[in-house]
Amino acid sequence: MLEVKDLRVNYKTQHGRPVTAVRGVSFTVPDHSFVGLVGESGCGKSTLGFAISRLLNVKRNEVSGYVQLNGKELLTMSDRELRKLRWSKIAIVLQGGMNAFNPVLKIKQQFMDVMRAHGKFRVQDMVERIGYLLEQVKLDREVMEAYPHELSGGMKQRVAIALSLVLEPELIILDEPTTALDVVVQRAIVDMLQDLQRRMKFSVLFISHDLGLVLEVAQRVMVMYAGDIIEDESADVLLKGGNHPYTKALLNCYGDPQSEEVRLVGIPGAPPDLSQPVVGCAFAPRCADAFAPCTLHQPPRVKTETGSICCHLYTEMKGGSKIGN
Amino acid sequence: MVDKPSLTSHHEDSTSVQLTEKVRKNPHFLSLLWANPKARIGIIMLCFFFAMAIFGPFVAPYSLADTNFPTSQTPSIVHWLGTTQSGQDVLTELLYGARISLFVGFVAGAIVILIAMFVGFVAGYFGGWIDDMLSLLMNVILVLPGLPLMILIAAYMPSHGIGEIILVMSITGWAFGGRSLRAQMLTMVQQDYVIAAKFAGERPLRIIFYEILPNMLSYIVANFFGAVVGAVLAEAGLEFLGLGNPSITSWGTMIYWAQSSDAMLSGQWAWILAPGLCIAGLAAALTFVNFGIDAVANPRLQGE
Amino acid sequence: MKYFMRKIVFFIVTIWIAITLNFILPRLMPGNPAQAMMSKFAQQGAITPSQEHALALMLGMPTGSLWTQYWQYLLHVCEGNFGVSYSFYPVKVITVIAGALPWTLTLVGLVTIIQFVVGTLLGVYAAWHRGRKFDSVATVLFSFTSAFPYFWIALLFIYLFGYILNWFPISGGYSGSLSPALNWSFVGSALYHSILPALTIFITGIGGSLLSMRNNMINTLGEDYILLGRAEGLSETVISIRYAARNALLPIVTNFAMTLGMVVGGSLLMETVFAYPGMGYLLSTALSNQDYPLLQALFLFITVSVLLANFAADIVYGFLDPRVRRGGAR
Amino acid sequence: MRRLKRNGMIVATLGVSLVALTGCGSNGNSATSPSPANTVNASQLVVGVDNGSPTFTDNFNPFAPGNRIGTSYIYEPLFFVNTINGKIDPWLATGYQWEGNKKLVLTIRSGVKWNDGTPFTAKDVAFTFDYLKQHPSLDWQGLWKVLQSVTTNGNQVVFTFNKPDVPAFYEIASTIIVPQHIWSKIAHPTKGLNSNPVGTGPYEVDTFTPYQYTLKRNPNYWQKGKVQVKKIVFPVLGNNQTAALNLSSGKWDWATLFLPNVKQTFVSKDPQYNQYWFPPGGIVALSLNLGKAPFNDVHFREALAYAINKTKIAQQAEDGYVATASQAGLVLPGQKQWLDSSLPNGGSYSYNLTKAKQILSQAGYHLNAQGQLVAPSGKSVSFSLEVPSGWSDWIQSAQIIQGNLKELGIQVNVSTPQYGSYSQSQAMGQYDAALTAYGGTATPFTSYDTLLNSKYTAPIGQNANADQERFNSAQTNQLLSSWRQATNQQIQLQDAYQIEKVMYQQLPVINLFYGATWSEFSSKKFVGWPSASNPYAPPAPYGQSPLMIMTHLRPQS
């Protein structure tokens, strides 16, 4: 189980103040669960994903907080330990997959590189395993002999998923895995992913800007805005409309995911400048329902029946109980 | 030369994207450049050389026409860098020489970049057979070894002077810039706003100059500086071989005179050392500025 | 295959253009080189008509229409017949060049390769440890050295190591008392004589390879597959070499022609300063003697050498980059 | 490159080929195993003169322009002509006699052998000249334009002329002689390499590598008692800079280089032995295109002669190694026996700016408001001055002239075209002004003839082989013709005096300074070098001087 507590990421810039891309985020990803993480471009969701897997550039980013995988603290772990743990416990699938493969190595070799980094395998066994995994993602075994440029975007994405499974990790973080693909391919991959997750019993943190897509596959969805998770709710609740005005607005953008009709309602305004301290609710300037406290105090995180939310409006109306500080 | 990476980043969340946006639109490009330590060294050095070219003649200890000093002197208090075989003060020559060296470098660089822009833009914008032909031409010129080609052309030139040197360098030097600007143009024409402008029926010239050019400025400047470096070094090489006009005073002709007057034999190390250092310094200054431009334009090179 | 065919066609077209350039240039410029040669022979006084006639007979002036001459010229080039050198008369140009080519090829070729390997490795190191002391010092230092004019460094070396300290010979390719042969004393002498020239190329050239490798490498380090490699828990060595350096090398191989062109150009000047018995020194003596047949042939040989090296680089590139080898788009 | 150094090389080439004709030999291979040279050997002379650029070709062919300088030590002429003073020493011929002015009889030395042991005879001499006739490309002097036949009569060779040409004697005298038994079998004299030369000279080829060759003494030499240097080593010269460094570091015993501040850079390195002598060997002059205004105005030329500071040029451009040149067109002091003593000031124009201005204003020139000189025609005077690219001392001279003439209000543009274009524009008369060299010949006749004889010139736009400044004077032509036909010394002298007057008064060219023969040598191993006090030969290691010098050198005791 992945447990994230008060995670903060500051980007250093050449000029002026650091930008706080992730502002004290806490959440958990339980075993065998499929969790979605959604938000607009620039909201910090990918940064969050990278921070969890400790892939951010140490020199340019300050990361603080706690990230624990099955009780082991990732952020302070030694490099050697971390390297061992990577991929065998926590794997990642990158956006688009276009550049996620070394262009000069065959697919097979890239699989083998990972396996060799984590143990001794006989070539024959490795080939067998790769073939099996490729079949799992509904690809031909022969694909292992191909170079990345010889594959289509959808194929590459499948290979990326197969690659993430090679050491049977407990958690897979998928960062916009389908963004560059067309809708049909996207659907096929998402379905396959869901199927794999159910069969192989790993956990998934699925990062995407496409709330509609996430709602279809995830059990639980976290909505991120301006570096913070503003709503963390079960998919069922969100499908009914959610509680946070931002979530609602996002849902409106995509229309009713269950209906054929798509209404595009843009959200006016732009996210705040994160190099300045945020006073009050970050979404307040764009929120149609904002009232006095919104611009003054940061809304506390309160529990809902199936999740949590940060919104004065909700607290006022439901009087939910605070979590944490 | 450094291969110019693409402007776009794959990590949307990274703030560097915002920086890149600033590069494109923010007028404070120079202040960003200044923030880069290497670029800062480069800019300071460059300012120094420009100051030398502008004010050199005013601060020079003697007049350039003054040829009545004892000849072939080694450095002394009176002549910091010694005197030449014809009784001129080496320091004075060095200060005056900055003008010609910078002039040749920057004029040749400007011509080179103009040709490169023209050919690169035409090839990249129009594509098709025009692109094929121009690309072939550029590749051919690129693989022909530059200096031997310059020597061959210069050898047949009836006379030698600044004009001829600039001409030779312009003929042979534009292909590198042309190729990289073409590549840049190729990615630019696929940008949405360019496609939109095309559909809106804007004329190619307008699209190139109003829509595309501003977004390519950092490339053009980098290529220009690269061309200047090439021109400064090539000028020195041609002058050294006696293919320039030795009656003018530039850093290249200074080395030419120093070696043809056996400066080494008479122990006048300063006469050889100083102009070479100036050439290297000028070229290095431009390279440093280019590092800075690169770093500002290319997020991956940042944060050093 | 299409890739290689294209490269071969390009190779041939470029050689043809170089040959044609060689033919056209002298004819575009005013003044008749052969005439110049004549007056040169008769420098101590003006040339008399009988001398002019004698010389014209001796040197063999081109005749016929421009097209005939061009056709003749092409044929001669194909036969390796570049005429007779003015300054080495009656030795054929091709013989003169055959004496110089090996020296340049060996020295410049070898040092360029060494310089490239060392520079590239240092570039990898600098990029991998970006921002650390080595990187900062190396980038600044090598930006300077790569801006040094070759001939200038060569002059300083001769003065310091040859004349003042007397550690190395001032000029030449080997000791005069030896005959070129494959024995230790000759090879040793040749190596000893090549140290300063080699050092010149090395010092001025290494910055270029280092800096371009460093920058490419930094670019490559920003690629997703590097990030993924880290996430996969691959070792530093595998990531830096197999993933980053291997890919960062590709654009450098593509730009080989330019790098090589610069090194060759610089080495030519270097040879002139050291009176090294190679193509560069030959070029500058041909230049000062107005030995046009030799000059033209030298340009052609240098061009063909660079082209061949470049062609080789293209082939290597084909093997290094599967996108080219396996019929991808490029 | 310093132009005069370069000139040295060219003279060397010329010396051999112009004069040449002789032959050489079969294709034996003399490049045997290399001897361990470079050890300090008191009996060998190391000569830094032959520029392989970059390496040597094994060619001792006296007819080929690109031959080895060592060729000069192997083949010999009929007479040794000292170009410094015109003195003639018998060499392969012992004497000569003019019978009228159309018949020359030479007596050939007996007891001379070719270095392959074959005796040398008058037949070889006649063969050599006939060989020139058969191969017009070898007849650089155009001797067969005036010769009718060359025949032998015992040990005599008879030259019959079809028209009188007494000065042709010098060309015949310096023609080098090749063996009939070798060259009669060679059909294309210039096309082959001659790596095993057969000559009568004091040396023969010992070893050869592309970087160095050595000559050893010819055991059959006819004056072998006089030849004491056992071995001569010719290393590759290299470029000017490295050559100067090598000379300065004492690696060579004899060289011909321009060195700046020679006392410090050469003599001081070994003051006991290191010496130099730079005797004048020609005249460097400002050539003005007489076919153009205002150069066709003798007053203008005279003003220029006064306004140019020749002393400064000699001091700065030539490091003070040379003297300013007499306007008479003679290389002094060597040719002083030809000088008309009535010429004022030895025929020299001294620097006098006031006088120059005065002459100009008397001739109707004036300065305009911008300070430019305006000719009587109303045109302001400015012109370009051409100097070959890379001849740095000439360029420097031109820059000084530029500064001098600025004082007169004349704008001079110094241009440095490639040599080819430079020589072409003079040949075609399409130039304003140029620096040029002439003179230094054994008899001043040859210099005057090529400089002044209008039969060689051509209208502007057409190729003139000589007289490129386009001087045209019937009186001068007449004087030259008279001189050409005169065997009588007095008549020759009278004609010379007249021509000197023309040179002095009409200034066809403006003489600047004497071009020097650069020569540095060390007396550490050998003494007996030529000097100003004993100018028995020009001190050059090329041309025919070595024959004379090698018979004068003796070991340092």
mmCIF file with all atom_site columns, N, CA, C and O in Angstrom, chain A residues 83 86-87 92 99-104 113-114 118 145 147 149-150 163, chain C residues 130 224-225 227-228 230-234 242-243 246-247 320 322-323 325-326:
data_model
loop_
_atom_site.group_PDB
_atom_site.id
_atom_site.type_symbol
_atom_site.label_atom_id
_atom_site.label_alt_id
_atom_site.label_comp_id
_atom_site.label_asym_id
_atom_site.label_entity_id
_atom_site.label_seq_id
_atom_site.pdbx_PDB_ins_code
_atom_site.Cartn_x
_atom_site.Cartn_y
_atom_site.Cartn_z
_atom_site.occupancy
_atom_site.B_iso_or_equiv
_atom_site.pdbx_formal_charge
_atom_site.auth_seq_id
_atom_site.auth_comp_id
_atom_site.auth_asym_id
_atom_site.auth_atom_id
_atom_site.pdbx_PDB_model_num
ATOM 1   N N  . ARG A 1 83  ? 17.125 1.684  -5.976  1.00 0.00 ? 83  ARG A N  1
ATOM 2   C CA . ARG A 1 83  ? 17.269 1.073  -7.290  1.00 0.00 ? 83  ARG A CA 1
ATOM 3   C C  . ARG A 1 83  ? 16.714 -0.347 -7.276  1.00 0.00 ? 83  ARG A C  1
ATOM 4   O O  . ARG A 1 83  ? 16.103 -0.799 -8.227  1.00 0.00 ? 83  ARG A O  1
ATOM 5   N N  . ARG A 1 86  ? 12.872 -0.160 -7.223  1.00 0.00 ? 86  ARG A N  1
ATOM 6   C CA . ARG A 1 86  ? 12.250 0.336  -8.445  1.00 0.00 ? 86  ARG A CA 1
ATOM 7   C C  . ARG A 1 86  ? 11.930 -0.815 -9.387  1.00 0.00 ? 86  ARG A C  1
ATOM 8   O O  . ARG A 1 86  ? 12.711 -1.729 -9.571  1.00 0.00 ? 86  ARG A O  1
ATOM 9   N N  . TRP A 1 87  ? 10.822 -0.687 -10.001 1.00 0.00 ? 87  TRP A N  1
ATOM 10  C CA . TRP A 1 87  ? 10.321 -1.620 -11.003 1.00 0.00 ? 87  TRP A CA 1
ATOM 11  C C  . TRP A 1 87  ? 9.899  -2.951 -10.415 1.00 0.00 ? 87  TRP A C  1
ATOM 12  O O  . TRP A 1 87  ? 8.935  -3.540 -10.844 1.00 0.00 ? 87  TRP A O  1
ATOM 13  N N  . ILE A 1 92  ? 6.483  2.379  -13.754 1.00 0.00 ? 92  ILE A N  1
ATOM 14  C CA . ILE A 1 92  ? 5.853  3.578  -14.271 1.00 0.00 ? 92  ILE A CA 1
ATOM 15  C C  . ILE A 1 92  ? 5.661  3.446  -15.779 1.00 0.00 ? 92  ILE A C  1
ATOM 16  O O  . ILE A 1 92  ? 6.465  2.823  -16.469 1.00 0.00 ? 92  ILE A O  1
ATOM 17  N N  . ASN A 1 99  ? 8.624  8.534  -26.652 1.00 0.00 ? 99  ASN A N  1
ATOM 18  C CA . ASN A 1 99  ? 10.044 8.634  -26.388 1.00 0.00 ? 99  ASN A CA 1
ATOM 19  C C  . ASN A 1 99  ? 10.456 7.808  -25.197 1.00 0.00 ? 99  ASN A C  1
ATOM 20  O O  . ASN A 1 99  ? 11.528 7.963  -24.670 1.00 0.00 ? 99  ASN A O  1
ATOM 21  N N  . ALA A 1 100 ? 9.561  6.929  -24.791 1.00 0.00 ? 100 ALA A N  1
ATOM 22  C CA . ALA A 1 100 ? 9.844  6.178  -23.581 1.00 0.00 ? 100 ALA A CA 1
ATOM 23  C C  . ALA A 1 100 ? 10.777 5.014  -23.859 1.00 0.00 ? 100 ALA A C  1
ATOM 24  O O  . ALA A 1 100 ? 11.251 4.377  -22.938 1.00 0.00 ? 100 ALA A O  1
ATOM 25  N N  . PHE A 1 101 ? 11.026 4.754  -25.140 1.00 0.00 ? 101 PHE A N  1
ATOM 26  C CA . PHE A 1 101 ? 11.936 3.664  -25.458 1.00 0.00 ? 101 PHE A CA 1
ATOM 27  C C  . PHE A 1 101 ? 13.220 4.195  -26.064 1.00 0.00 ? 101 PHE A C  1
ATOM 28  O O  . PHE A 1 101 ? 13.206 5.159  -26.838 1.00 0.00 ? 101 PHE A O  1
ATOM 29  N N  . ASN A 1 102 ? 14.301 3.552  -25.704 1.00 0.00 ? 102 ASN A N  1
ATOM 30  C CA . ASN A 1 102 ? 15.585 3.890  -26.294 1.00 0.00 ? 102 ASN A CA 1
ATOM 31  C C  . ASN A 1 102 ? 15.533 3.540  -27.785 1.00 0.00 ? 102 ASN A C  1
ATOM 32  O O  . ASN A 1 102 ? 15.357 2.371  -28.136 1.00 0.00 ? 102 ASN A O  1
ATOM 33  N N  . PRO A 1 103 ? 15.664 4.533  -28.650 1.00 0.00 ? 103 PRO A N  1
ATOM 34  C CA . PRO A 1 103 ? 15.425 4.284  -30.075 1.00 0.00 ? 103 PRO A CA 1
ATOM 35  C C  . PRO A 1 103 ? 16.414 3.322  -30.725 1.00 0.00 ? 103 PRO A C  1
ATOM 36  O O  . PRO A 1 103 ? 16.152 2.817  -31.804 1.00 0.00 ? 103 PRO A O  1
ATOM 37  N N  . VAL A 1 104 ? 17.565 3.100  -30.100 1.00 0.00 ? 104 VAL A N  1
ATOM 38  C CA . VAL A 1 104 ? 18.554 2.263  -30.776 1.00 0.00 ? 104 VAL A CA 1
ATOM 39  C C  . VAL A 1 104 ? 18.582 0.821  -30.269 1.00 0.00 ? 104 VAL A C  1
ATOM 40  O O  . VAL A 1 104 ? 19.392 0.030  -30.722 1.00 0.00 ? 104 VAL A O  1
ATOM 41  N N  . ASP A 1 113 ? 17.332 -5.503 -20.294 1.00 0.00 ? 113 ASP A N  1
ATOM 42  C CA . ASP A 1 113 ? 18.098 -4.583 -19.466 1.00 0.00 ? 113 ASP A CA 1
ATOM 43  C C  . ASP A 1 113 ? 17.481 -4.467 -18.083 1.00 0.00 ? 113 ASP A C  1
ATOM 44  O O  . ASP A 1 113 ? 18.179 -4.485 -17.078 1.00 0.00 ? 113 ASP A O  1
ATOM 45  N N  . VAL A 1 114 ? 16.154 -4.383 -18.056 1.00 0.00 ? 114 VAL A N  1
ATOM 46  C CA . VAL A 1 114 ? 15.475 -4.255 -16.765 1.00 0.00 ? 114 VAL A CA 1
ATOM 47  C C  . VAL A 1 114 ? 15.661 -5.518 -15.947 1.00 0.00 ? 114 VAL A C  1
ATOM 48  O O  . VAL A 1 114 ? 16.006 -5.471 -14.772 1.00 0.00 ? 114 VAL A O  1
ATOM 49  N N  . HIS A 1 118 ? 17.893 -6.412 -12.182 1.00 0.00 ? 118 HIS A N  1
ATOM 50  C CA . HIS A 1 118 ? 17.271 -6.847 -10.933 1.00 0.00 ? 118 HIS A CA 1
ATOM 51  C C  . HIS A 1 118 ? 17.493 -8.317 -10.621 1.00 0.00 ? 118 HIS A C  1
ATOM 52  O O  . HIS A 1 118 ? 16.814 -8.891 -9.788  1.00 0.00 ? 118 HIS A O  1
ATOM 53  N N  . GLU A 1 145 ? 11.341 -8.345 -31.365 1.00 0.00 ? 145 GLU A N  1
ATOM 54  C CA . GLU A 1 145 ? 12.467 -8.171 -32.276 1.00 0.00 ? 145 GLU A CA 1
ATOM 55  C C  . GLU A 1 145 ? 12.459 -6.809 -32.962 1.00 0.00 ? 145 GLU A C  1
ATOM 56  O O  . GLU A 1 145 ? 13.341 -6.497 -33.759 1.00 0.00 ? 145 GLU A O  1
ATOM 57  N N  . TYR A 1 147 ? 12.322 -2.585 -33.421 1.00 0.00 ? 147 TYR A N  1
ATOM 58  C CA . TYR A 1 147 ? 12.819 -1.357 -32.807 1.00 0.00 ? 147 TYR A CA 1
ATOM 59  C C  . TYR A 1 147 ? 11.626 -0.451 -32.540 1.00 0.00 ? 147 TYR A C  1
ATOM 60  O O  . TYR A 1 147 ? 10.618 -0.548 -33.234 1.00 0.00 ? 147 TYR A O  1
ATOM 61  N N  . HIS A 1 149 ? 10.840 2.489  -33.339 1.00 0.00 ? 149 HIS A N  1
ATOM 62  C CA . HIS A 1 149 ? 10.264 3.285  -34.432 1.00 0.00 ? 149 HIS A CA 1
ATOM 63  C C  . HIS A 1 149 ? 9.433  2.445  -35.375 1.00 0.00 ? 149 HIS A C  1
ATOM 64  O O  . HIS A 1 149 ? 8.708  2.969  -36.206 1.00 0.00 ? 149 HIS A O  1
ATOM 65  N N  . GLU A 1 150 ? 9.545  1.140  -35.234 1.00 0.00 ? 150 GLU A N  1
ATOM 66  C CA . GLU A 1 150 ? 8.781  0.282  -36.138 1.00 0.00 ? 150 GLU A CA 1
ATOM 67  C C  . GLU A 1 150 ? 7.373  -0.006 -35.619 1.00 0.00 ? 150 GLU A C  1
ATOM 68  O O  . GLU A 1 150 ? 6.594  -0.693 -36.266 1.00 0.00 ? 150 GLU A O  1
ATOM 69  N N  . LEU A 1 163 ? 6.047  -3.851 -20.357 1.00 0.00 ? 163 LEU A N  1
ATOM 70  C CA . LEU A 1 163 ? 7.344  -3.628 -19.707 1.00 0.00 ? 163 LEU A CA 1
ATOM 71  C C  . LEU A 1 163 ? 7.155  -3.347 -18.218 1.00 0.00 ? 163 LEU A C  1
ATOM 72  O O  . LEU A 1 163 ? 7.943  -3.802 -17.385 1.00 0.00 ? 163 LEU A O  1
ATOM 73  N N  . ARG C 2 130 ? 26.851 17.192 -14.608 1.00 0.00 ? 130 ARG C N  1
ATOM 74  C CA . ARG C 2 130 ? 26.579 18.556 -15.029 1.00 0.00 ? 130 ARG C CA 1
ATOM 75  C C  . ARG C 2 130 ? 26.550 19.510 -13.843 1.00 0.00 ? 130 ARG C C  1
ATOM 76  O O  . ARG C 2 130 ? 25.986 19.207 -12.795 1.00 0.00 ? 130 ARG C O  1
ATOM 77  N N  . ASP C 2 224 ? 12.587 10.892 -22.361 1.00 0.00 ? 224 ASP C N  1
ATOM 78  C CA . ASP C 2 224 ? 11.775 10.038 -21.503 1.00 0.00 ? 224 ASP C CA 1
ATOM 79  C C  . ASP C 2 224 ? 12.430 8.700  -21.209 1.00 0.00 ? 224 ASP C C  1
ATOM 80  O O  . ASP C 2 224 ? 12.284 8.152  -20.133 1.00 0.00 ? 224 ASP C O  1
ATOM 81  N N  . TYR C 2 225 ? 13.155 8.175  -22.216 1.00 0.00 ? 225 TYR C N  1
ATOM 82  C CA . TYR C 2 225 ? 13.690 6.831  -21.975 1.00 0.00 ? 225 TYR C CA 1
ATOM 83  C C  . TYR C 2 225 ? 14.795 6.832  -20.927 1.00 0.00 ? 225 TYR C C  1
ATOM 84  O O  . TYR C 2 225 ? 15.074 5.801  -20.327 1.00 0.00 ? 225 TYR C O  1
ATOM 85  N N  . LEU C 2 227 ? 14.584 8.837  -18.229 1.00 0.00 ? 227 LEU C N  1
ATOM 86  C CA . LEU C 2 227 ? 13.754 8.876  -17.036 1.00 0.00 ? 227 LEU C CA 1
ATOM 87  C C  . LEU C 2 227 ? 13.239 7.477  -16.732 1.00 0.00 ? 227 LEU C C  1
ATOM 88  O O  . LEU C 2 227 ? 13.306 6.999  -15.600 1.00 0.00 ? 227 LEU C O  1
ATOM 89  N N  . LEU C 2 228 ? 12.783 6.817  -17.756 1.00 0.00 ? 228 LEU C N  1
ATOM 90  C CA . LEU C 2 228 ? 12.235 5.482  -17.580 1.00 0.00 ? 228 LEU C CA 1
ATOM 91  C C  . LEU C 2 228 ? 13.330 4.532  -17.121 1.00 0.00 ? 228 LEU C C  1
ATOM 92  O O  . LEU C 2 228 ? 13.108 3.692  -16.257 1.00 0.00 ? 228 LEU C O  1
ATOM 93  N N  . ARG C 2 230 ? 15.818 5.246  -15.327 1.00 0.00 ? 230 ARG C N  1
ATOM 94  C CA . ARG C 2 230 ? 15.990 5.460  -13.884 1.00 0.00 ? 230 ARG C CA 1
ATOM 95  C C  . ARG C 2 230 ? 14.894 4.738  -13.121 1.00 0.00 ? 230 ARG C C  1
ATOM 96  O O  . ARG C 2 230 ? 15.153 4.061  -12.129 1.00 0.00 ? 230 ARG C O  1
ATOM 97  N N  . ALA C 2 231 ? 13.668 4.930  -13.598 1.00 0.00 ? 231 ALA C N  1
ATOM 98  C CA . ALA C 2 231 ? 12.534 4.332  -12.910 1.00 0.00 ? 231 ALA C CA 1
ATOM 99  C C  . ALA C 2 231 ? 12.659 2.815  -12.907 1.00 0.00 ? 231 ALA C C  1
ATOM 100 O O  . ALA C 2 231 ? 12.181 2.154  -11.995 1.00 0.00 ? 231 ALA C O  1
ATOM 101 N N  . GLU C 2 232 ? 13.323 2.289  -13.934 1.00 0.00 ? 232 GLU C N  1
ATOM 102 C CA . GLU C 2 232 ? 13.486 0.846  -14.035 1.00 0.00 ? 232 GLU C CA 1
ATOM 103 C C  . GLU C 2 232 ? 14.560 0.336  -13.100 1.00 0.00 ? 232 GLU C C  1
ATOM 104 O O  . GLU C 2 232 ? 14.776 -0.863 -12.992 1.00 0.00 ? 232 GLU C O  1
ATOM 105 N N  . GLY C 2 233 ? 15.283 1.277  -12.482 1.00 0.00 ? 233 GLY C N  1
ATOM 106 C CA . GLY C 2 233 ? 16.339 0.859  -11.581 1.00 0.00 ? 233 GLY C CA 1
ATOM 107 C C  . GLY C 2 233 ? 17.585 0.387  -12.303 1.00 0.00 ? 233 GLY C C  1
ATOM 108 O O  . GLY C 2 233 ? 18.370 -0.383 -11.758 1.00 0.00 ? 233 GLY C O  1
ATOM 109 N N  . LEU C 2 234 ? 17.786 0.840  -13.542 1.00 0.00 ? 234 LEU C N  1
ATOM 110 C CA . LEU C 2 234 ? 18.999 0.455  -14.264 1.00 0.00 ? 234 LEU C CA 1
ATOM 111 C C  . LEU C 2 234 ? 20.198 1.128  -13.598 1.00 0.00 ? 234 LEU C C  1
ATOM 112 O O  . LEU C 2 234 ? 20.074 2.178  -12.969 1.00 0.00 ? 234 LEU C O  1
ATOM 113 N N  . ARG C 2 242 ? 24.706 3.178  -22.332 1.00 0.00 ? 242 ARG C N  1
ATOM 114 C CA . ARG C 2 242 ? 23.855 2.450  -23.279 1.00 0.00 ? 242 ARG C CA 1
ATOM 115 C C  . ARG C 2 242 ? 22.624 3.274  -23.687 1.00 0.00 ? 242 ARG C C  1
ATOM 116 O O  . ARG C 2 242 ? 22.161 3.187  -24.809 1.00 0.00 ? 242 ARG C O  1
ATOM 117 N N  . TYR C 2 243 ? 22.131 4.074  -22.764 1.00 0.00 ? 243 TYR C N  1
ATOM 118 C CA . TYR C 2 243 ? 20.924 4.835  -23.074 1.00 0.00 ? 243 TYR C CA 1
ATOM 119 C C  . TYR C 2 243 ? 21.236 6.262  -23.523 1.00 0.00 ? 243 TYR C C  1
ATOM 120 O O  . TYR C 2 243 ? 20.791 6.688  -24.583 1.00 0.00 ? 243 TYR C O  1
ATOM 121 N N  . ARG C 2 246 ? 24.968 6.616  -26.152 1.00 0.00 ? 246 ARG C N  1
ATOM 122 C CA . ARG C 2 246 ? 24.742 5.951  -27.433 1.00 0.00 ? 246 ARG C CA 1
ATOM 123 C C  . ARG C 2 246 ? 23.846 6.805  -28.339 1.00 0.00 ? 246 ARG C C  1
ATOM 124 O O  . ARG C 2 246 ? 24.082 6.945  -29.529 1.00 0.00 ? 246 ARG C O  1
ATOM 125 N N  . ASN C 2 247 ? 22.815 7.386  -27.738 1.00 0.00 ? 247 ASN C N  1
ATOM 126 C CA . ASN C 2 247 ? 21.892 8.197  -28.537 1.00 0.00 ? 247 ASN C CA 1
ATOM 127 C C  . ASN C 2 247 ? 22.443 9.596  -28.797 1.00 0.00 ? 247 ASN C C  1
ATOM 128 O O  . ASN C 2 247 ? 22.214 10.174 -29.854 1.00 0.00 ? 247 ASN C O  1
ATOM 129 N N  . LEU C 2 320 ? 24.472 2.419  -36.573 1.00 0.00 ? 320 LEU C N  1
ATOM 130 C CA . LEU C 2 320 ? 24.204 2.869  -35.212 1.00 0.00 ? 320 LEU C CA 1
ATOM 131 C C  . LEU C 2 320 ? 22.731 3.148  -34.992 1.00 0.00 ? 320 LEU C C  1
ATOM 132 O O  . LEU C 2 320 ? 22.200 2.945  -33.908 1.00 0.00 ? 320 LEU C O  1
ATOM 133 N N  . PRO C 2 322 ? 19.041 2.317  -35.875 1.00 0.00 ? 322 PRO C N  1
ATOM 134 C CA . PRO C 2 322 ? 18.155 1.356  -36.541 1.00 0.00 ? 322 PRO C CA 1
ATOM 135 C C  . PRO C 2 322 ? 17.050 2.030  -37.340 1.00 0.00 ? 322 PRO C C  1
ATOM 136 O O  . PRO C 2 322 ? 16.509 1.443  -38.263 1.00 0.00 ? 322 PRO C O  1
ATOM 137 N N  . ARG C 2 323 ? 16.761 3.275  -36.987 1.00 0.00 ? 323 ARG C N  1
ATOM 138 C CA . ARG C 2 323 ? 15.692 3.967  -37.721 1.00 0.00 ? 323 ARG C CA 1
ATOM 139 C C  . ARG C 2 323 ? 16.075 4.120  -39.179 1.00 0.00 ? 323 ARG C C  1
ATOM 140 O O  . ARG C 2 323 ? 15.242 4.175  -40.059 1.00 0.00 ? 323 ARG C O  1
ATOM 141 N N  . ARG C 2 325 ? 18.645 2.073  -40.616 1.00 0.00 ? 325 ARG C N  1
ATOM 142 C CA . ARG C 2 325 ? 18.970 0.738  -41.113 1.00 0.00 ? 325 ARG C CA 1
ATOM 143 C C  . ARG C 2 325 ? 17.710 -0.025 -41.448 1.00 0.00 ? 325 ARG C C  1
ATOM 144 O O  . ARG C 2 325 ? 17.611 -0.699 -42.463 1.00 0.00 ? 325 ARG C O  1
ATOM 145 N N  . ARG C 2 326 ? 16.701 0.089  -40.561 1.00 0.00 ? 326 ARG C N  1
ATOM 146 C CA . ARG C 2 326 ? 15.514 -0.726 -40.778 1.00 0.00 ? 326 ARG C CA 1
ATOM 147 C C  . ARG C 2 326 ? 14.400 0.086  -41.400 1.00 0.00 ? 326 ARG C C  1
ATOM 148 O O  . ARG C 2 326 ? 13.268 0.069  -40.959 1.00 0.00 ? 326 ARG C O  1
#
